[in-house]
Coordinates of C-alpha atoms in Angstrom, one line a residue:
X1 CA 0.0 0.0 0.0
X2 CA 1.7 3.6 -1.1
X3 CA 1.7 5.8 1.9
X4 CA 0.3 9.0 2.5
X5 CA 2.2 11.8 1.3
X6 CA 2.0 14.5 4.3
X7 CA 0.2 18.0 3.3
X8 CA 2.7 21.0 3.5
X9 CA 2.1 23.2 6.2
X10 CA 1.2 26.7 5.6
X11 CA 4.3 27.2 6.4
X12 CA 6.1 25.4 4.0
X13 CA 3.6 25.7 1.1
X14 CA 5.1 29.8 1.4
X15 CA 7.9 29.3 2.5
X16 CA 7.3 31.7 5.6
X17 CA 10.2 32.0 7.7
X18 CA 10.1 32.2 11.6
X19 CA 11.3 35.0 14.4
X20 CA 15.3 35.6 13.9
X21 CA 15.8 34.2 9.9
X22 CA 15.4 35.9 7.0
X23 CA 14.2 34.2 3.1
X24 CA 17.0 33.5 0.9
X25 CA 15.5 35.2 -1.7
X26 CA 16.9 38.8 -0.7
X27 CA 20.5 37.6 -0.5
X28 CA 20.5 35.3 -4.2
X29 CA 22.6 38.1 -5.6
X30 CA 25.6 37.0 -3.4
X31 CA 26.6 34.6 -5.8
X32 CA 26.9 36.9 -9.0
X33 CA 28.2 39.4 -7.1
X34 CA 31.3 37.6 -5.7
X35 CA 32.1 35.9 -8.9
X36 CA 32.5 39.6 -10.5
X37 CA 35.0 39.3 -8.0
X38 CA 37.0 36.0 -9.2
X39 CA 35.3 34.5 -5.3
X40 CA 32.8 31.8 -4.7
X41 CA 30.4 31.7 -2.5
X42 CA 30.5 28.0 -1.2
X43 CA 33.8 28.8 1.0
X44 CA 32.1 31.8 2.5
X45 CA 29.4 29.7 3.3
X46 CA 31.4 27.2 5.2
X47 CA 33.1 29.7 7.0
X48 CA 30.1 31.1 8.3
X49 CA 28.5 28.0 8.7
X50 CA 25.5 27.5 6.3
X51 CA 24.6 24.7 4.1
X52 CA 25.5 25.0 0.7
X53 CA 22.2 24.0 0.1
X54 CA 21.1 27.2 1.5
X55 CA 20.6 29.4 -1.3
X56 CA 18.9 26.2 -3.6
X57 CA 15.6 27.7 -3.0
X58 CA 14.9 32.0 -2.3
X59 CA 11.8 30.4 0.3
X60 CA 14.7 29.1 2.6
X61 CA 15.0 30.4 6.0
X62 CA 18.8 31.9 6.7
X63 CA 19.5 32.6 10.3
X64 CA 20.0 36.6 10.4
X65 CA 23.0 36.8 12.5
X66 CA 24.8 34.6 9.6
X67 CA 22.9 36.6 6.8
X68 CA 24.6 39.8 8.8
X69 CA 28.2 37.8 8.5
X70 CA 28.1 36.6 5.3
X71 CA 27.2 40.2 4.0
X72 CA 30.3 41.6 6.0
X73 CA 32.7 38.9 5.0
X74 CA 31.7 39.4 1.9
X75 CA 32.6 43.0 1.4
X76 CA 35.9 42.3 3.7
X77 CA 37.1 39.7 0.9
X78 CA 36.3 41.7 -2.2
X79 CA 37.2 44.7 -0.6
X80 CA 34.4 46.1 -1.9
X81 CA 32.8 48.7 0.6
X82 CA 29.4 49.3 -1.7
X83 CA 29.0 45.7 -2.0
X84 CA 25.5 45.4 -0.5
X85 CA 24.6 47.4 -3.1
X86 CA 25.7 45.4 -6.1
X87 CA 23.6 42.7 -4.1
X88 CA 20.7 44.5 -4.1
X89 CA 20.5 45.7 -7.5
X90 CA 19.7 42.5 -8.8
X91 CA 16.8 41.7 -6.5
X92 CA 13.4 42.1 -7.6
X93 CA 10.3 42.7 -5.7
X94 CA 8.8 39.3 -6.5
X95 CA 12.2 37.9 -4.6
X96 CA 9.9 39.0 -0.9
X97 CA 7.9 36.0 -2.1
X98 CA 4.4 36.4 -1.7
X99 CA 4.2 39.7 -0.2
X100 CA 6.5 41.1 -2.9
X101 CA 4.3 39.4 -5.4
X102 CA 0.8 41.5 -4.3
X103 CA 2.4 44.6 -3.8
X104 CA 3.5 44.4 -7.4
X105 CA 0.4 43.7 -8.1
X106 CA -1.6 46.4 -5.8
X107 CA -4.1 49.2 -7.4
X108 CA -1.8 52.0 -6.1
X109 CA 2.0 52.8 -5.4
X110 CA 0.7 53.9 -1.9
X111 CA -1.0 50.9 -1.3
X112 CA 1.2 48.4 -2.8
X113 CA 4.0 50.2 0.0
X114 CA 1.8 49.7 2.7
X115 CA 1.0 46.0 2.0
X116 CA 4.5 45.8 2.1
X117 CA 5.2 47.2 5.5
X118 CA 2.3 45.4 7.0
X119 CA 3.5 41.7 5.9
X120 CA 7.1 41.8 5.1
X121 CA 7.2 40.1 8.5
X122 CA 6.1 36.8 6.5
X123 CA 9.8 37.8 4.6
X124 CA 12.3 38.3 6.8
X125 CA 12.5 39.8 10.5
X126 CA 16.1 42.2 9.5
X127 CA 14.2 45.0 8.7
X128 CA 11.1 46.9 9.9
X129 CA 10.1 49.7 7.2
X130 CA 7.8 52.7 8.2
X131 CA 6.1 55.1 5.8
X132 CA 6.0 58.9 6.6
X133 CA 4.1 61.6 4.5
X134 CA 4.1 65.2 5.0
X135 CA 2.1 67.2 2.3
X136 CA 5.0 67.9 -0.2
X137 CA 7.3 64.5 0.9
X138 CA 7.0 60.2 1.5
X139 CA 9.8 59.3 3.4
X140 CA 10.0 55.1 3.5
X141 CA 12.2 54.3 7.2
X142 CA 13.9 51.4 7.2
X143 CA 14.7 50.0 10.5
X144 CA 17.8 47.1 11.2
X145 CA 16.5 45.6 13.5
X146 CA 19.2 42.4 14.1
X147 CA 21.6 42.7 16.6
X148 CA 25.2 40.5 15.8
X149 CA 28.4 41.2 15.8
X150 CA 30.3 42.5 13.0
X151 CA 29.8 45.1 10.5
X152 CA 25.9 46.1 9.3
X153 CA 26.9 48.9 6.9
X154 CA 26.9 45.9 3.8
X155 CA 23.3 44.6 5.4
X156 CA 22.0 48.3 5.6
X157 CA 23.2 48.9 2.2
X158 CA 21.0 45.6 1.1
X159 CA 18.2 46.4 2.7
X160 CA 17.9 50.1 1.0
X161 CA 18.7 48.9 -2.3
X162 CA 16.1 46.2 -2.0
X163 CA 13.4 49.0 -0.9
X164 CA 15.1 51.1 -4.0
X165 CA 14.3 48.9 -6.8
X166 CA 11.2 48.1 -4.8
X167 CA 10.4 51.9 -5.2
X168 CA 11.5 52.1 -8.4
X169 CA 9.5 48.8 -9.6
X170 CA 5.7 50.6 -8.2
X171 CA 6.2 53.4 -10.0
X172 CA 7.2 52.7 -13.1
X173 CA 10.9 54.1 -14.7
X174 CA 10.1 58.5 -14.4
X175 CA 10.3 57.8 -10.4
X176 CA 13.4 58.8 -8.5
X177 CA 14.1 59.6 -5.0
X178 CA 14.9 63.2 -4.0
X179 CA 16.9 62.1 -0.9
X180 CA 18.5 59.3 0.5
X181 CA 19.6 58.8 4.6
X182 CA 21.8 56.3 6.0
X183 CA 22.3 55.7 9.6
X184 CA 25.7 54.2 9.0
X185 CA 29.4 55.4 8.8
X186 CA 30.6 57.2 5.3
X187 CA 32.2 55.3 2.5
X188 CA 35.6 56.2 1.3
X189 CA 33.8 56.6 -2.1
X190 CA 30.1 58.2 -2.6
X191 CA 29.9 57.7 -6.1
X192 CA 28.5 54.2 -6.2
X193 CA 25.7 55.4 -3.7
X194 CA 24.7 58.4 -6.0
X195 CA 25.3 56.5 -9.2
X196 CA 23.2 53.7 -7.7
X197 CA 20.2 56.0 -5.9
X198 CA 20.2 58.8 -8.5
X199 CA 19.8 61.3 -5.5
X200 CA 21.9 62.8 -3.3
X201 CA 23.0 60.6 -0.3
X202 CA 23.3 61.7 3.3
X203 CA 25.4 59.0 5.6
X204 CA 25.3 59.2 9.4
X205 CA 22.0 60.2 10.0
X206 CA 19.6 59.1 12.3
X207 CA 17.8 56.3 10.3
X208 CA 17.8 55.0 6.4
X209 CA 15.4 56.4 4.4
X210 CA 14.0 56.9 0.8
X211 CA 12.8 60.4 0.5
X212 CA 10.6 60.9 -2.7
X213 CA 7.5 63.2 -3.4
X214 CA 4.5 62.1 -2.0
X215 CA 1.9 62.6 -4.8
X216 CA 3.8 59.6 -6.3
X217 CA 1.8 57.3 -3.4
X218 CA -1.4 57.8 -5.5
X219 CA -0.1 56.6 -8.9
X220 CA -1.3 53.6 -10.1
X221 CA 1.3 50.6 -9.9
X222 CA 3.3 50.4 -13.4
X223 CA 2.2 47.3 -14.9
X224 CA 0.0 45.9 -12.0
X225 CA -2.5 42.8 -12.7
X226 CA -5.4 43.0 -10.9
X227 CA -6.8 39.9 -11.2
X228 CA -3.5 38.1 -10.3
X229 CA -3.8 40.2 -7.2
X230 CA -7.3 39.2 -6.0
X231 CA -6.3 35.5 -6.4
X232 CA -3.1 36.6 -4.5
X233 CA -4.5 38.7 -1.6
X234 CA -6.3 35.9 -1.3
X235 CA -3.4 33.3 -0.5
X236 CA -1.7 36.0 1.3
X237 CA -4.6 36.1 3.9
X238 CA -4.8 32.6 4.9
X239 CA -0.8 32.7 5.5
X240 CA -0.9 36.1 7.8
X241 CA -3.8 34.3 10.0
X242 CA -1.7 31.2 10.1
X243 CA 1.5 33.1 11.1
X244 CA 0.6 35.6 14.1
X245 CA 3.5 37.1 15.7
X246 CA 4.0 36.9 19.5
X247 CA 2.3 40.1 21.1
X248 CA 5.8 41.2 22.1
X249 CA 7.0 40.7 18.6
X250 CA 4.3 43.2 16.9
X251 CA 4.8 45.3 19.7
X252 CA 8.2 46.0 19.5
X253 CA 7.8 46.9 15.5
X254 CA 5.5 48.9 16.5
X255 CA 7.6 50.8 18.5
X256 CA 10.1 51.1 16.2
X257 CA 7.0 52.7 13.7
X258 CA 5.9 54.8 16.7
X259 CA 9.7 56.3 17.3
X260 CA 9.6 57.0 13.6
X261 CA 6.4 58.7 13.4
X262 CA 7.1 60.7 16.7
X263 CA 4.5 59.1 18.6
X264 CA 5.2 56.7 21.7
X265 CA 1.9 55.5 23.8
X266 CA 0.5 52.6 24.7
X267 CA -2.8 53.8 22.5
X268 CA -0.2 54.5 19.5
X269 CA 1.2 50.9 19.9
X270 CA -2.0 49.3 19.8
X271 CA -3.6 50.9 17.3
X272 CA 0.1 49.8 15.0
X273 CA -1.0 46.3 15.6
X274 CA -4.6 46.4 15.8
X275 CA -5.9 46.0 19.0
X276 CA -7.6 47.4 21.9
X277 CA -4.7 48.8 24.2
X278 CA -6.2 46.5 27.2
X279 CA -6.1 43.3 25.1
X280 CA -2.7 44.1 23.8
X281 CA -1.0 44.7 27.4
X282 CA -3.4 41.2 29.0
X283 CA -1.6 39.6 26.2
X284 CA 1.8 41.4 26.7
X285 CA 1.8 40.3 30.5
X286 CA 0.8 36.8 29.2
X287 CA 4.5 36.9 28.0
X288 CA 5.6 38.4 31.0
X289 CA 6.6 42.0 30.0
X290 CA 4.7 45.6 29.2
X291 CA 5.0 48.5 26.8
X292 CA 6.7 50.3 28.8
X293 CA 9.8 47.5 29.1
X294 CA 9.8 47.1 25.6
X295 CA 10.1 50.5 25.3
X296 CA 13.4 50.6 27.2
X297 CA 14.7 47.6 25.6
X298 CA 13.9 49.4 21.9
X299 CA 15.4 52.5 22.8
X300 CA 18.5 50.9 24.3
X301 CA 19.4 49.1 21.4
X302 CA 18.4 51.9 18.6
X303 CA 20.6 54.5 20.9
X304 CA 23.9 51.7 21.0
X305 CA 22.6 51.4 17.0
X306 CA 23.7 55.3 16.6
X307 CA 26.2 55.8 19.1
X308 CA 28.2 52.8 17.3
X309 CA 27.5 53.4 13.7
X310 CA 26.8 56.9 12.9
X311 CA 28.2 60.6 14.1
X312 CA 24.7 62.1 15.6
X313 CA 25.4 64.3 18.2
X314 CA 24.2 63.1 21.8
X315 CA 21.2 65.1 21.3
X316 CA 19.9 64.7 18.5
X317 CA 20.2 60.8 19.4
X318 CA 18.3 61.8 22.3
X319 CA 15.9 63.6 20.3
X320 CA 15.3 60.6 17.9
X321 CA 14.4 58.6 20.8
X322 CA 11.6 61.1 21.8
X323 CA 13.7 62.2 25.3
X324 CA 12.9 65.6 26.4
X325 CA 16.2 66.5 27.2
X326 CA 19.9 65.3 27.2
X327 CA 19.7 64.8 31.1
X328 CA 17.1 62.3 30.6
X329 CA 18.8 60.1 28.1
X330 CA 21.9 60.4 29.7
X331 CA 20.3 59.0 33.5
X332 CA 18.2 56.3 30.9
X333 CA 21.2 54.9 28.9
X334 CA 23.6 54.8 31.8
X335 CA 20.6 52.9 33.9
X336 CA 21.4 50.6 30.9
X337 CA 24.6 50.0 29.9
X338 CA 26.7 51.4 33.5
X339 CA 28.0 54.2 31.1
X340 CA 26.9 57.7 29.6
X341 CA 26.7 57.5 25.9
X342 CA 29.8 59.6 25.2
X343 CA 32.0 56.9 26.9
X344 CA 30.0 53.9 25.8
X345 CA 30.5 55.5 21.8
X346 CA 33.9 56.1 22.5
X347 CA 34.2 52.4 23.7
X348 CA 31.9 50.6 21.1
X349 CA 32.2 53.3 18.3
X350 CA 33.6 51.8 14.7
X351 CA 36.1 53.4 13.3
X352 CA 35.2 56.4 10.8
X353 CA 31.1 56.9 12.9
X354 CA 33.4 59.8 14.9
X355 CA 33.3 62.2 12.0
X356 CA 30.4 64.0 10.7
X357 CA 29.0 63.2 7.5
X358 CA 28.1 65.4 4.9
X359 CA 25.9 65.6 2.0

């Protein structure tokens, strides 16, 4: 008698990857990019240990603290200090998987973005993006949100030329940026940043971000099917009801959302994630912790985040952080780490974040 054949999960039928991993997909332009190089990738992969199988399939699940290694060995053998970029370049938006996929496929640019930030979570946990709109501007945050050793600028540089071509794929080939923000230390060389962007680039600021005019939020997706994206939304909502984050989990992206957008309550949090703000703390104290500690535990690590890797002054890291003075992020971070932030950055700082970065 032939056995069974076991049903997929959800899980593996879309290739959904858990809390601390990342989908291959993002990272499949390793290979060409190193072999521009005369390098292979299989040797980097054993030093960092990961399969070689790992990158057989963009739905498998790559641990992030690796992904964040293999990005910075990368650029330390090729000697390349753009290479996320050159990564990135090649990435398309249907490389997120299925929440690419609809987003390419949404009515508007603005909504197709939004989709985005709402599930990339199915994706990858590296990043969490935010979207900000004054009347005249979109700015589209992206937060790094993994904490391992070794050097993020190649990871960062990933990330925002992911989002980039993302950008660039909604709206059709007349879009470009106006501005673009990295919270990470200046490259010897800016021309592969404006070359790549097609705006000028800030470094050292206080987050990454696309800046680009906001009216293009309410142009309709360049070549969008909207069929294909019914039958999509469709598959897309039985996997996000199949893969609810932990409380504390949409809680702290949230908060990241909420630093962004200047806003930090418990109110502000729950409305993020979409629940009443007494459900979301009876379930936050179900996993033993509150708004208010993951507050502190956000803050700590975005302020260790810009102390390490970029030149903002003390205050305007303060600022960032939605402190009402210096004094009080001073008392907060030494509560923290046992130091004020001027001797914690000059013990933890990577070399060339001490300078300020220009346009």
């Amino acid at each position: 008698m032939t056995p069974l054949m076991r049903s997929p999960t959800v899980e593996e039928a879309f290739n959904i990857v858990q809390v601390g991993t990342v989908r291959a997909g993002p990272l499949m332009g390793l290979s060409g990019a190193l072999g521009a190089f005369g390098l292979a990738l299989g040797p980097l992969l054993d030093e960092i240990g990961l399969q070689p199988t790992t990158f057989d399939d963009a739905g498998n699940g790559v641990r992030l603290d690796k992904a964040v290694r293999l990005l910075a060995l990368a650029m330390e053998r090729t000697n390349c200090p753009h290479f996320g970029l050159l990564c990135g370049q090649s990435v398309r938006i249907e490389d997120l998987g299925i929440v690419g996929r609809v987003a390419r496929n949404a009515g508007d640019v603005g909504s197709g973005l939004r989709g985005l930030i709402l599930n990339l979570h199915l994706n990858g946990h590296a990043f969490i993006p935010v979207l900000t709109t004054t009347s005249d501007l979109a700015e589209l945050v992206l937060r790094l949100v993994v904490d391992a050793d070794g050097d993020t600028d190649p990871s960062i540089d990933l990330g925002m030329a992911i989002a980039c071509m993302a950008v660039r794929t909604l709206c059709g080939p007349g879009w470009a940026p106006v501005e673009i923000l990295l919270a990470r230390r200046a490259p010897v060389s800016r021309e592969p940043y404006s070359k790549f962007f097609g705006a000028p680039v800030q470094f050292g600021r206080e987050h990454n971000a696309i800046v680009f005019p906001a009216a293009w939020l309410k142009q309709r997706v360049h070549g969008a099917n909207p069929t294909k994206r019914r039958l999509l939304e469709r598959e897309l909502a039985v996997v996000a009801q199949r893969h609810r984050l932990p409380a504390a989990t949409m809680a702290r992206r949230a908060l990241v959302s909420c630093l962004a957008r200047g806003e930090v309550s418990v109110q502000a949090v729950a409305a993020s994630v979409g629940l009443h703000p007494r459900t979301l703390n009876r379930r936050l104290a179900g996993e033993s912790t509150s708004v208010f500690e993951l507050l502190k535990e956000e803050r700590y690590r975005i302020a260790c985040d810009l102390l390490a890797n970029t030149p903002l002054p003390i205050s305007e890291v303060a600022a960032t952080l939605l402190y009402s003075s210096i004094g009080n992020f001073t008392r907060a971070f030494h509560a923290w780490s046992g130091e004020s932030p001027s001797d914690w950055r000059l013990n933890h700082s990577k070399p060339g974040s001490m300078a300020r970065s220009s346009v």
